[in-house]
Short mmCIF file of C-alpha atoms and ligand atoms in Angstrom, two decimals:
data_model
loop_
_atom_site.label_atom_id
_atom_site.label_comp_id
_atom_site.label_asym_id
_atom_site.label_seq_id
_atom_site.Cartn_x
_atom_site.Cartn_y
_atom_site.Cartn_z
CA MET A 1 1.50 37.15 9.21
CA SER A 2 4.59 35.05 9.65
CA ILE A 3 6.50 34.60 12.90
CA THR A 4 9.75 36.59 12.91
CA HIS A 5 12.75 36.78 15.22
CA GLN A 6 15.26 39.60 15.66
CA ASN A 7 18.61 39.35 13.86
CA GLU A 8 17.48 36.49 11.64
CA PRO A 9 17.22 38.05 8.16
CA ALA A 10 17.68 34.81 6.20
CA SER A 11 15.34 32.81 8.43
CA ASN A 12 12.72 35.57 8.41
CA GLU A 13 12.74 35.65 4.62
CA LEU A 14 12.12 31.90 4.50
CA ARG A 15 9.38 32.18 7.11
CA GLU A 16 7.70 34.74 4.85
CA THR A 17 7.97 32.41 1.85
CA LEU A 18 6.48 29.68 4.01
CA THR A 19 3.46 31.82 4.83
CA SER A 20 2.77 32.57 1.17
CA THR A 21 3.48 29.13 -0.28
CA GLU A 22 2.13 26.66 2.28
CA PRO A 23 -1.03 26.57 4.39
CA ASN A 24 -0.60 26.85 8.18
CA CYS A 25 -2.28 23.48 8.62
CA LEU A 26 0.89 21.70 7.54
CA ARG A 27 2.52 22.51 10.87
CA THR A 28 1.45 22.64 14.48
CA MET A 29 1.76 26.04 16.13
CA THR A 30 5.12 26.95 17.60
CA THR A 31 6.52 30.29 18.68
CA SER A 32 10.02 29.49 17.42
CA MET A 33 9.20 28.36 13.85
CA ALA A 34 12.87 27.48 13.60
CA VAL A 35 14.46 27.43 10.18
CA LEU A 36 16.93 24.56 10.25
CA SER A 37 19.53 24.57 7.55
CA LYS A 38 21.78 21.80 8.86
CA SER A 39 21.90 19.29 11.70
CA ALA A 40 24.63 17.15 13.21
CA GLY A 41 24.49 14.93 16.29
CA SER A 42 22.44 16.70 18.96
CA TYR A 43 22.46 20.11 17.29
CA HIS A 44 20.60 22.06 14.64
CA PHE A 45 22.02 25.10 12.85
CA THR A 46 20.00 28.04 11.54
CA PRO A 47 20.81 29.79 8.24
CA GLU A 48 22.47 32.53 10.36
CA GLY A 49 24.79 29.88 11.79
CA ARG A 50 23.17 29.84 15.22
CA LYS A 51 23.55 26.54 17.07
CA LEU A 52 20.49 25.04 18.80
CA ALA A 53 20.73 22.08 21.16
CA ASP A 54 18.03 19.69 20.00
CA PHE A 55 15.81 18.66 22.92
CA THR A 56 13.30 17.05 20.54
CA SER A 57 15.15 14.61 18.22
CA GLY A 58 12.91 16.05 15.50
CA VAL A 59 9.79 14.57 16.94
CA LEU A 60 11.41 11.57 18.67
CA VAL A 61 12.96 10.57 15.36
CA ALA A 62 16.73 11.13 15.44
CA ASN A 63 17.30 8.78 18.39
CA ILE A 64 20.93 8.15 17.43
CA GLY A 65 21.48 11.81 16.55
CA HIS A 66 21.22 13.74 13.32
CA ASN A 67 23.19 12.51 10.33
CA PRO A 68 25.52 10.00 11.99
CA LYS A 69 28.33 9.32 9.48
CA ARG A 70 28.57 5.56 10.01
CA TRP A 71 24.80 5.23 9.71
CA TRP A 72 24.63 7.24 6.46
CA LYS A 73 27.51 5.27 4.97
CA LYS A 74 25.67 2.07 5.77
CA VAL A 75 22.44 3.36 4.21
CA TRP A 76 24.24 4.39 1.00
CA LYS A 77 26.06 1.06 0.85
CA LEU A 78 22.85 -0.91 1.28
CA MET A 79 21.35 1.15 -1.53
CA SER A 80 24.49 0.64 -3.70
CA LEU A 81 24.80 4.42 -3.88
CA ASP A 82 28.20 4.69 -2.21
CA ASP A 83 30.19 4.62 -5.43
CA ILE A 84 28.35 6.98 -7.80
CA ASP A 85 30.91 8.50 -10.19
CA ASP A 86 30.78 12.06 -11.58
CA GLY A 87 29.83 11.07 -15.13
CA ASP A 88 26.50 11.41 -16.92
CA GLY A 89 24.13 8.52 -17.47
CA TYR A 90 22.74 6.12 -14.90
CA HIS A 91 24.10 4.45 -11.82
CA GLU A 92 23.28 0.82 -11.09
CA GLY A 93 21.80 1.31 -7.62
CA VAL A 94 19.01 -0.35 -5.66
CA THR A 95 15.65 0.41 -7.25
CA LEU A 96 13.58 3.19 -5.72
CA THR A 97 10.35 1.73 -7.04
CA SER A 98 9.71 -1.76 -5.77
CA TYR A 99 5.92 -1.69 -5.98
CA ASN A 100 4.55 -5.17 -6.75
CA ALA A 101 8.11 -6.50 -6.63
CA VAL A 102 10.58 -7.57 -3.95
CA THR A 103 14.03 -6.22 -3.03
CA PRO A 104 16.77 -8.01 -1.10
CA VAL A 105 17.09 -4.97 1.21
CA GLU A 106 13.43 -5.31 2.22
CA MET A 107 13.88 -9.02 3.00
CA GLU A 108 16.97 -8.23 5.05
CA ALA A 109 15.11 -5.52 6.96
CA ASN A 110 12.32 -8.01 7.74
CA ARG A 111 14.80 -10.60 8.94
CA ARG A 112 16.73 -8.14 11.11
CA LEU A 113 13.71 -6.37 12.60
CA LEU A 114 11.89 -9.59 13.46
CA ALA A 115 15.02 -11.14 14.96
CA ASN A 116 15.60 -8.03 17.05
CA MET A 117 12.01 -7.94 18.31
CA GLN A 118 11.72 -11.68 18.94
CA ALA A 119 14.90 -11.59 21.03
CA GLN A 120 13.24 -9.18 23.52
CA PRO A 121 11.19 -10.40 26.47
CA GLY A 122 7.60 -10.07 25.24
CA GLY A 123 8.56 -10.22 21.56
CA LYS A 124 7.39 -13.76 20.89
CA ARG A 125 4.40 -12.77 18.75
CA MET A 126 6.46 -10.63 16.37
CA GLU A 127 6.14 -12.89 13.33
CA GLN A 128 5.57 -10.64 10.32
CA VAL A 129 6.11 -7.04 9.23
CA LEU A 130 3.43 -5.05 7.45
CA TRP A 131 5.28 -1.93 6.34
CA ALA A 132 3.56 1.46 6.19
CA ALA A 133 4.39 4.92 4.88
CA SER A 134 3.37 6.84 8.01
CA GLY A 135 2.51 6.17 11.62
CA SER A 136 -1.20 6.74 11.02
CA GLU A 137 -1.08 4.23 8.23
CA ALA A 138 0.62 1.60 10.40
CA ILE A 139 -2.18 2.04 12.95
CA GLN A 140 -4.82 1.85 10.25
CA LYS A 141 -3.34 -1.38 8.88
CA GLY A 142 -3.15 -2.90 12.38
CA LEU A 143 -6.81 -2.10 13.00
CA TRP A 144 -7.82 -3.46 9.59
CA ALA A 145 -5.98 -6.71 10.36
CA SER A 146 -7.74 -6.97 13.72
CA MET A 147 -11.17 -6.37 12.21
CA ALA A 148 -10.56 -8.83 9.37
CA ARG A 149 -10.04 -11.74 11.77
CA ARG A 150 -13.69 -12.65 12.35
CA GLU A 151 -16.84 -11.41 10.75
CA GLY A 152 -18.94 -9.23 13.03
CA GLN A 153 -16.00 -8.19 15.24
CA ASP A 154 -16.09 -4.48 14.69
CA ILE A 155 -15.69 -2.82 18.10
CA ILE A 156 -12.32 -1.22 18.87
CA LEU A 157 -11.33 -0.23 22.42
CA ALA A 158 -8.91 2.68 22.71
CA THR A 159 -7.43 4.52 25.67
CA ARG A 160 -8.88 7.98 26.18
CA GLY A 161 -6.54 10.89 25.48
CA GLY A 162 -4.22 8.85 23.28
CA PHE A 163 -2.65 9.97 20.04
CA HIS A 164 -2.38 7.54 17.15
CA GLY A 165 -2.37 9.92 14.19
CA LYS A 166 -4.81 12.13 12.36
CA LYS A 167 -5.89 10.11 9.37
CA GLY A 168 -8.58 7.50 8.92
CA LEU A 169 -9.01 4.94 11.67
CA ALA A 170 -5.86 6.28 13.39
CA GLY A 171 -7.77 9.55 13.89
CA ALA A 172 -10.82 7.63 15.06
CA VAL A 173 -8.92 5.99 17.95
CA THR A 174 -7.24 9.29 18.93
CA GLY A 175 -8.65 11.58 21.63
CA SER A 176 -11.96 10.81 23.27
CA GLU A 177 -15.70 10.41 22.72
CA THR A 178 -16.23 14.13 23.24
CA ASP A 179 -14.33 15.00 20.06
CA SER A 180 -16.61 15.67 17.11
CA GLU A 181 -17.71 13.07 14.56
CA ARG A 182 -16.75 9.94 16.44
CA ASP A 183 -16.59 6.59 14.72
CA PRO A 184 -19.31 4.47 16.39
CA ARG A 185 -17.03 1.40 16.28
CA VAL A 186 -14.58 3.00 18.73
CA ARG A 187 -15.20 2.94 22.50
CA PHE A 188 -12.83 4.68 24.89
CA ILE A 189 -11.54 3.41 28.21
CA SER A 190 -9.81 5.43 30.93
CA PHE A 191 -6.07 5.88 31.06
CA PRO A 192 -4.68 6.63 34.54
CA LYS A 193 -3.74 10.29 34.18
CA GLU A 194 -4.42 11.39 37.75
CA GLU A 195 -2.49 8.44 39.23
CA CYS A 196 0.63 9.32 37.26
CA SER A 197 0.29 13.10 37.10
CA THR A 198 3.52 13.52 39.09
CA LEU A 199 6.65 11.37 39.51
CA GLN A 200 5.72 10.77 43.15
CA LYS A 201 2.19 9.60 42.36
CA ARG A 202 3.51 7.11 39.81
CA LYS A 203 5.56 5.50 42.60
CA GLU A 204 2.46 4.95 44.73
CA PRO A 205 0.37 1.79 44.19
CA ILE A 206 -2.50 2.07 41.75
CA ASP A 207 -6.06 0.80 42.33
CA LEU A 208 -6.89 -1.02 39.12
CA ALA A 209 -10.44 -1.97 40.09
CA PRO A 210 -12.22 0.98 38.39
CA TYR A 211 -10.29 0.41 35.18
CA ARG A 212 -11.04 -3.29 35.19
CA ALA A 213 -14.75 -2.58 35.89
CA GLU A 214 -14.89 -0.29 32.86
CA LEU A 215 -13.55 -3.07 30.66
CA GLU A 216 -15.97 -5.62 32.10
CA ALA A 217 -18.89 -3.28 31.40
CA LEU A 218 -17.86 -2.96 27.77
CA LYS A 219 -17.51 -6.72 27.52
CA GLU A 220 -21.00 -7.04 28.94
CA GLU A 221 -22.32 -4.52 26.40
CA PHE A 222 -20.56 -5.75 23.26
CA GLY A 223 -19.60 -9.36 23.98
CA ASP A 224 -17.67 -10.98 21.14
CA ARG A 225 -18.01 -7.93 18.91
CA ILE A 226 -14.86 -6.45 20.53
CA CYS A 227 -11.96 -7.18 18.18
CA CYS A 228 -9.03 -5.27 19.65
CA LEU A 229 -7.71 -2.87 22.25
CA ILE A 230 -5.20 -0.23 21.23
CA THR A 231 -3.09 1.88 23.58
CA GLU A 232 0.19 3.76 23.76
CA PRO A 233 2.80 2.69 26.31
CA TYR A 234 2.48 6.25 27.66
CA LEU A 235 0.32 9.15 26.53
CA GLY A 236 2.78 11.15 24.46
CA GLY A 237 0.76 13.69 22.50
CA GLY A 238 -1.80 13.58 25.32
CA GLY A 239 0.61 15.37 27.67
CA SER A 240 3.30 12.92 28.78
CA TYR A 241 1.52 10.55 31.17
CA HIS A 242 3.53 7.42 31.93
CA PRO A 243 1.36 4.75 33.53
CA HIS A 244 2.09 2.11 36.12
CA LYS A 245 3.26 -1.17 34.63
CA GLU A 246 0.39 -2.91 36.39
CA TYR A 247 -2.12 -0.93 34.35
CA MET A 248 -0.60 -2.06 31.06
CA GLN A 249 -0.44 -5.65 32.34
CA MET A 250 -4.08 -5.49 33.38
CA LEU A 251 -5.09 -4.39 29.86
CA GLU A 252 -3.11 -7.28 28.43
CA SER A 253 -4.72 -9.81 30.82
CA PHE A 254 -8.20 -8.60 29.90
CA CYS A 255 -7.35 -9.08 26.21
CA ARG A 256 -5.98 -12.58 26.79
CA GLU A 257 -8.98 -13.68 28.86
CA ASN A 258 -11.40 -12.48 26.18
CA ASP A 259 -9.46 -13.31 23.00
CA ILE A 260 -9.09 -9.63 22.14
CA ILE A 261 -6.12 -8.44 20.09
CA PHE A 262 -3.75 -6.28 22.13
CA ILE A 263 -2.14 -3.53 20.02
CA LEU A 264 0.64 -1.36 21.40
CA ASP A 265 1.40 1.86 19.53
CA GLU A 266 5.15 2.30 19.97
CA ILE A 267 5.56 4.75 17.12
CA GLN A 268 7.24 7.27 19.39
CA ALA A 269 8.44 4.90 22.11
CA ASN A 270 10.35 2.38 19.98
CA PHE A 271 14.09 2.18 19.46
CA GLY A 272 15.19 3.00 22.96
CA ARG A 273 13.06 5.96 24.10
CA THR A 274 11.66 4.50 27.29
CA GLY A 275 14.95 2.91 28.36
CA SER A 276 14.44 -0.42 26.60
CA MET A 277 14.67 -1.14 22.90
CA TYR A 278 10.86 -1.41 22.88
CA ALA A 279 8.45 -0.20 25.54
CA PHE A 280 6.66 -3.57 25.67
CA THR A 281 9.76 -4.88 27.45
CA GLU A 282 9.78 -1.93 29.84
CA TYR A 283 6.12 -2.59 30.73
CA GLY A 284 6.40 -6.38 30.87
CA VAL A 285 3.70 -7.12 28.26
CA GLU A 286 3.54 -9.25 25.13
CA PRO A 287 1.45 -7.47 22.48
CA ASP A 288 -0.15 -9.16 19.47
CA LEU A 289 0.64 -6.21 17.24
CA VAL A 290 3.19 -3.41 17.73
CA ALA A 291 3.19 -0.20 15.67
CA LEU A 292 6.66 1.15 14.91
CA GLY A 293 7.92 4.37 13.31
CA LYS A 294 9.83 7.59 13.99
CA GLY A 295 13.16 6.46 15.60
CA MET A 296 13.15 3.22 13.61
CA GLY A 297 14.46 5.03 10.49
CA ASN A 298 16.33 7.79 12.37
CA GLY A 299 14.92 10.41 9.97
CA ILE A 300 14.05 8.43 6.85
CA PRO A 301 10.25 8.03 6.77
CA VAL A 302 9.45 4.39 7.49
CA ASP A 303 6.75 2.80 9.66
CA ALA A 304 5.31 -0.65 10.22
CA ILE A 305 2.84 -2.74 12.14
CA VAL A 306 4.53 -5.92 13.32
CA GLY A 307 3.02 -9.03 14.88
CA ARG A 308 0.98 -12.18 14.51
CA SER A 309 1.00 -13.68 11.04
CA ASP A 310 -2.47 -15.23 11.49
CA LEU A 311 -3.90 -11.72 11.88
CA PHE A 312 -2.22 -10.35 8.76
CA GLY A 313 -3.19 -13.56 6.96
CA ALA A 314 -6.83 -12.56 7.16
CA MET A 315 -6.12 -9.66 4.78
CA GLY A 316 -6.00 -10.67 1.12
CA TYR A 317 -3.57 -9.56 -1.59
CA GLY A 318 -3.49 -5.78 -1.90
CA ALA A 319 -5.43 -5.01 1.30
CA GLY A 320 -2.31 -3.52 2.92
CA SER A 321 -0.49 -2.27 -0.17
CA ASP A 322 0.33 1.26 -1.32
CA THR A 323 2.97 3.10 -3.32
CA TRP A 324 5.59 3.74 -0.66
CA SER A 325 5.29 1.03 2.00
CA ALA A 326 8.46 -1.13 2.26
CA HIS A 327 10.38 1.49 0.29
CA PRO A 328 13.98 0.23 -0.09
CA LEU A 329 15.45 3.45 1.34
CA GLY A 330 13.29 3.09 4.44
CA CYS A 331 14.26 -0.56 4.78
CA ALA A 332 17.95 0.34 4.44
CA SER A 333 17.59 2.96 7.16
CA VAL A 334 16.01 0.39 9.51
CA ILE A 335 18.94 -2.00 9.01
CA ALA A 336 21.48 0.80 9.58
CA THR A 337 19.65 1.96 12.72
CA LEU A 338 19.45 -1.61 14.06
CA ASP A 339 23.21 -1.92 13.49
CA GLU A 340 23.80 1.08 15.75
CA PHE A 341 21.55 -0.29 18.50
CA GLU A 342 22.95 -3.81 18.28
CA GLN A 343 26.63 -2.99 17.87
CA THR A 344 27.21 0.12 20.00
CA ASP A 345 26.51 1.17 23.59
CA VAL A 346 23.70 3.57 22.64
CA MET A 347 21.36 2.12 25.27
CA GLU A 348 23.94 2.63 28.04
CA GLN A 349 24.47 6.20 26.87
CA ALA A 350 20.70 6.67 27.00
CA ALA A 351 20.55 5.29 30.55
CA GLY A 352 23.12 7.88 31.71
CA LEU A 353 21.31 10.65 29.87
CA SER A 354 18.02 9.61 31.43
CA LYS A 355 19.45 10.20 34.94
CA ILE A 356 20.72 13.64 33.94
CA ILE A 357 17.32 14.56 32.48
CA GLU A 358 15.44 13.39 35.56
CA GLU A 359 17.75 15.20 38.01
CA SER A 360 17.63 18.40 35.96
CA LEU A 361 13.88 18.41 35.40
CA VAL A 362 13.01 17.63 39.01
CA ARG A 363 14.85 20.84 39.93
CA LEU A 364 12.57 22.75 37.56
CA CYS A 365 9.60 21.98 39.81
CA GLU A 366 10.97 24.55 42.29
CA LEU A 367 10.13 27.29 39.80
CA PRO A 368 6.79 29.16 39.83
CA ALA A 369 6.19 28.53 36.10
CA ILE A 370 6.47 24.73 36.34
CA SER A 371 3.82 22.59 38.05
CA ALA A 372 5.05 19.05 37.27
CA VAL A 373 7.51 16.99 35.29
CA ARG A 374 6.81 13.45 34.09
CA GLY A 375 8.63 10.91 32.03
CA GLU A 376 10.89 7.90 31.74
CA GLY A 377 14.00 7.04 29.76
CA THR A 378 14.69 9.96 27.48
CA VAL A 379 11.12 11.16 26.95
CA TRP A 380 9.82 13.72 29.41
CA GLY A 381 7.23 16.47 29.69
CA ILE A 382 7.39 19.74 31.61
CA GLU A 383 3.94 20.96 32.62
CA CYS A 384 3.71 24.73 32.81
CA THR A 385 1.36 26.65 35.05
CA ALA A 386 -0.18 30.12 34.96
CA VAL A 387 2.07 32.96 36.08
CA GLY A 388 0.54 36.35 36.90
CA GLU A 389 -1.79 37.29 34.07
CA HIS A 390 -0.39 34.63 31.77
CA SER A 391 -2.17 31.32 31.32
CA ALA A 392 -0.30 28.01 31.50
CA GLU A 393 -0.57 27.76 27.71
CA GLU A 394 1.01 31.20 27.23
CA VAL A 395 3.79 30.33 29.65
CA ALA A 396 4.53 27.10 27.72
CA HIS A 397 4.68 28.94 24.40
CA GLU A 398 6.92 31.59 25.93
CA LEU A 399 9.28 28.94 27.30
CA VAL A 400 9.66 27.50 23.79
CA ARG A 401 10.28 30.97 22.34
CA ARG A 402 12.82 32.02 24.94
CA CYS A 403 14.72 28.75 24.63
CA TYR A 404 14.93 29.34 20.88
CA VAL A 405 16.22 32.89 21.39
CA GLY A 406 18.76 31.62 23.93
CA ASN A 407 20.45 33.00 27.04
CA ASP A 408 22.92 35.90 27.35
CA GLU A 409 25.77 33.68 26.24
CA GLY A 410 23.84 32.74 23.08
CA LYS A 411 23.12 29.18 24.17
CA ALA A 412 19.80 28.16 22.66
CA ILE A 413 17.55 25.10 22.72
CA HIS A 414 15.19 23.76 20.07
CA LEU A 415 11.81 22.66 21.47
CA LEU A 416 8.50 21.78 19.86
CA GLY A 417 5.22 23.59 20.42
CA PRO A 418 3.54 22.43 23.67
CA LEU A 419 1.55 19.18 23.90
CA ALA A 420 -1.96 19.16 25.31
CA GLY A 421 -1.73 22.95 25.52
CA LYS A 422 0.81 23.36 28.30
CA VAL A 423 3.31 20.48 28.34
CA VAL A 424 6.73 21.08 26.80
CA ARG A 425 8.40 17.85 25.74
CA ILE A 426 12.04 17.04 26.37
CA ALA A 427 13.38 14.21 24.20
CA PRO A 428 16.98 14.76 23.08
CA PRO A 429 18.85 12.23 20.97
CA LEU A 430 19.83 9.23 23.12
CA THR A 431 23.44 9.93 22.15
CA MET A 432 23.63 13.51 23.44
CA ASP A 433 26.96 14.09 25.19
CA HIS A 434 26.40 14.03 28.96
CA GLY A 435 28.50 17.10 29.76
CA GLU A 436 26.75 19.13 27.08
CA ALA A 437 23.37 17.87 28.25
CA ARG A 438 24.12 19.14 31.78
CA ASP A 439 25.11 22.55 30.38
CA TYR A 440 21.97 22.88 28.31
CA PHE A 441 19.69 21.74 31.14
CA GLN A 442 21.26 24.54 33.18
CA VAL A 443 20.34 26.94 30.35
CA LEU A 444 16.78 25.57 30.39
CA HIS A 445 16.60 26.14 34.15
CA GLU A 446 17.87 29.70 33.81
CA ILE A 447 15.33 30.50 31.10
CA ALA A 448 12.42 28.82 32.94
CA ALA A 449 13.36 30.75 36.10
CA GLY A 450 13.03 33.97 34.11
CA LEU A 451 9.37 33.19 33.41
CA SER A 452 8.30 34.03 36.94
C1 PLP B 1 2.16 7.36 19.38
C2 PLP B 1 1.95 7.85 17.98
N1 PLP B 1 1.20 7.13 17.14
C3 PLP B 1 0.97 7.52 15.87
C4 PLP B 1 1.50 8.69 15.38
C5 PLP B 1 1.19 9.11 13.99
O1 PLP B 1 2.31 9.06 13.16
P1 PLP B 1 2.35 9.91 11.82
O2 PLP B 1 2.42 11.34 12.19
O3 PLP B 1 3.58 9.41 11.13
O4 PLP B 1 1.11 9.59 11.05
C6 PLP B 1 2.31 9.48 16.22
C7 PLP B 1 2.88 10.73 15.74
O5 PLP B 1 3.27 11.61 16.46
C8 PLP B 1 2.53 9.04 17.56
O6 PLP B 1 3.26 9.77 18.41
#
């Protein structure tokens, strides 16, 4: 049975088609199942013409907003598609099939991305780009490169509760040892969830000794077999846990001391989310490999693992190749997105928005349905709690549904299904207008208050 909403005949019809033509597994569960016919800036529009403020940026993708005109024009120009006439025949545009060949747009994207990363504090090791067609694939390629370095180095350390994708090795480093069918090459280490479970706790000093001891024990057990350590700057899919900088720096030090490759998965953090262009700057670390995706193409699918050329050099011809990686359209979107970050004040806008989000969300903690809020920059999580007979999970799903339906004035908010069961993520485009953001956070408060 498909999800339906009142007064949405066109959307409901499409939801029914969805149920009969696609398996449920293609989506994660959400009570809104929004049908989005158009998007502009910080808003989506349903087929009925209803406007939804986007508090998700897709899934942390549209960092500079949906369909920015200047950005699109740049993408078309880079693809030589800006002057297609109305006639029949063929247009001389950039090729869409560059497999086993090279395009100028790809080389320009490499040059621009590497220059941008190397210019950041901590970006010194960003020497080469290994493009990928999804985030999972970027992770997989980064882990392959790490394992190819020296024979017999097959042990991967990953932070427990992380999310790096569902496929292949990316799935193997996601979650924890209690999940079924674990890959024996992956060993999990603790991520400080308790110490950063509230904004207040994150401000208190952290005792790193137990975390360090865990690493030392693994070193003792596996010695030189450990090839790499992979972590996220913050646990995103794991429920929005943003660690102390010292924790990240301790992981990096352990890697340096033991010649272990330090991989930072910035697929959802990159391009401004945490308040810096890349989270490695925010956390004061210098990774060997950084996984990029989502916001990097602002909606065009493009991902990459970027870093030390000696690591990629251990992989021979073809070991990292596939049909779509380094697709010219993806490369063009990266250049156009970099232009916006380098030539406009998007990061200042994001800093202002971050303050508004923090102030607004902290107020939510007064409500019976909300137990905590956590976040940084423009990526936050609202943890719901049980109310009456309703579990925390039910409350979170209901919050998403009610926000989609909107308040009495018809103001509605698009949210994604909860993370880790009960955490609703707030991650609007970095460019959301500040006045409108305040208005919609008021709507969110009103709706969350109604859950009690
Ligand atoms: C931190 C992180 N890594 C990896 C991935 C996987 O990316 P993809 O869904 O493109 O495979 C995601 C996706 O949400 C992510 O948030």
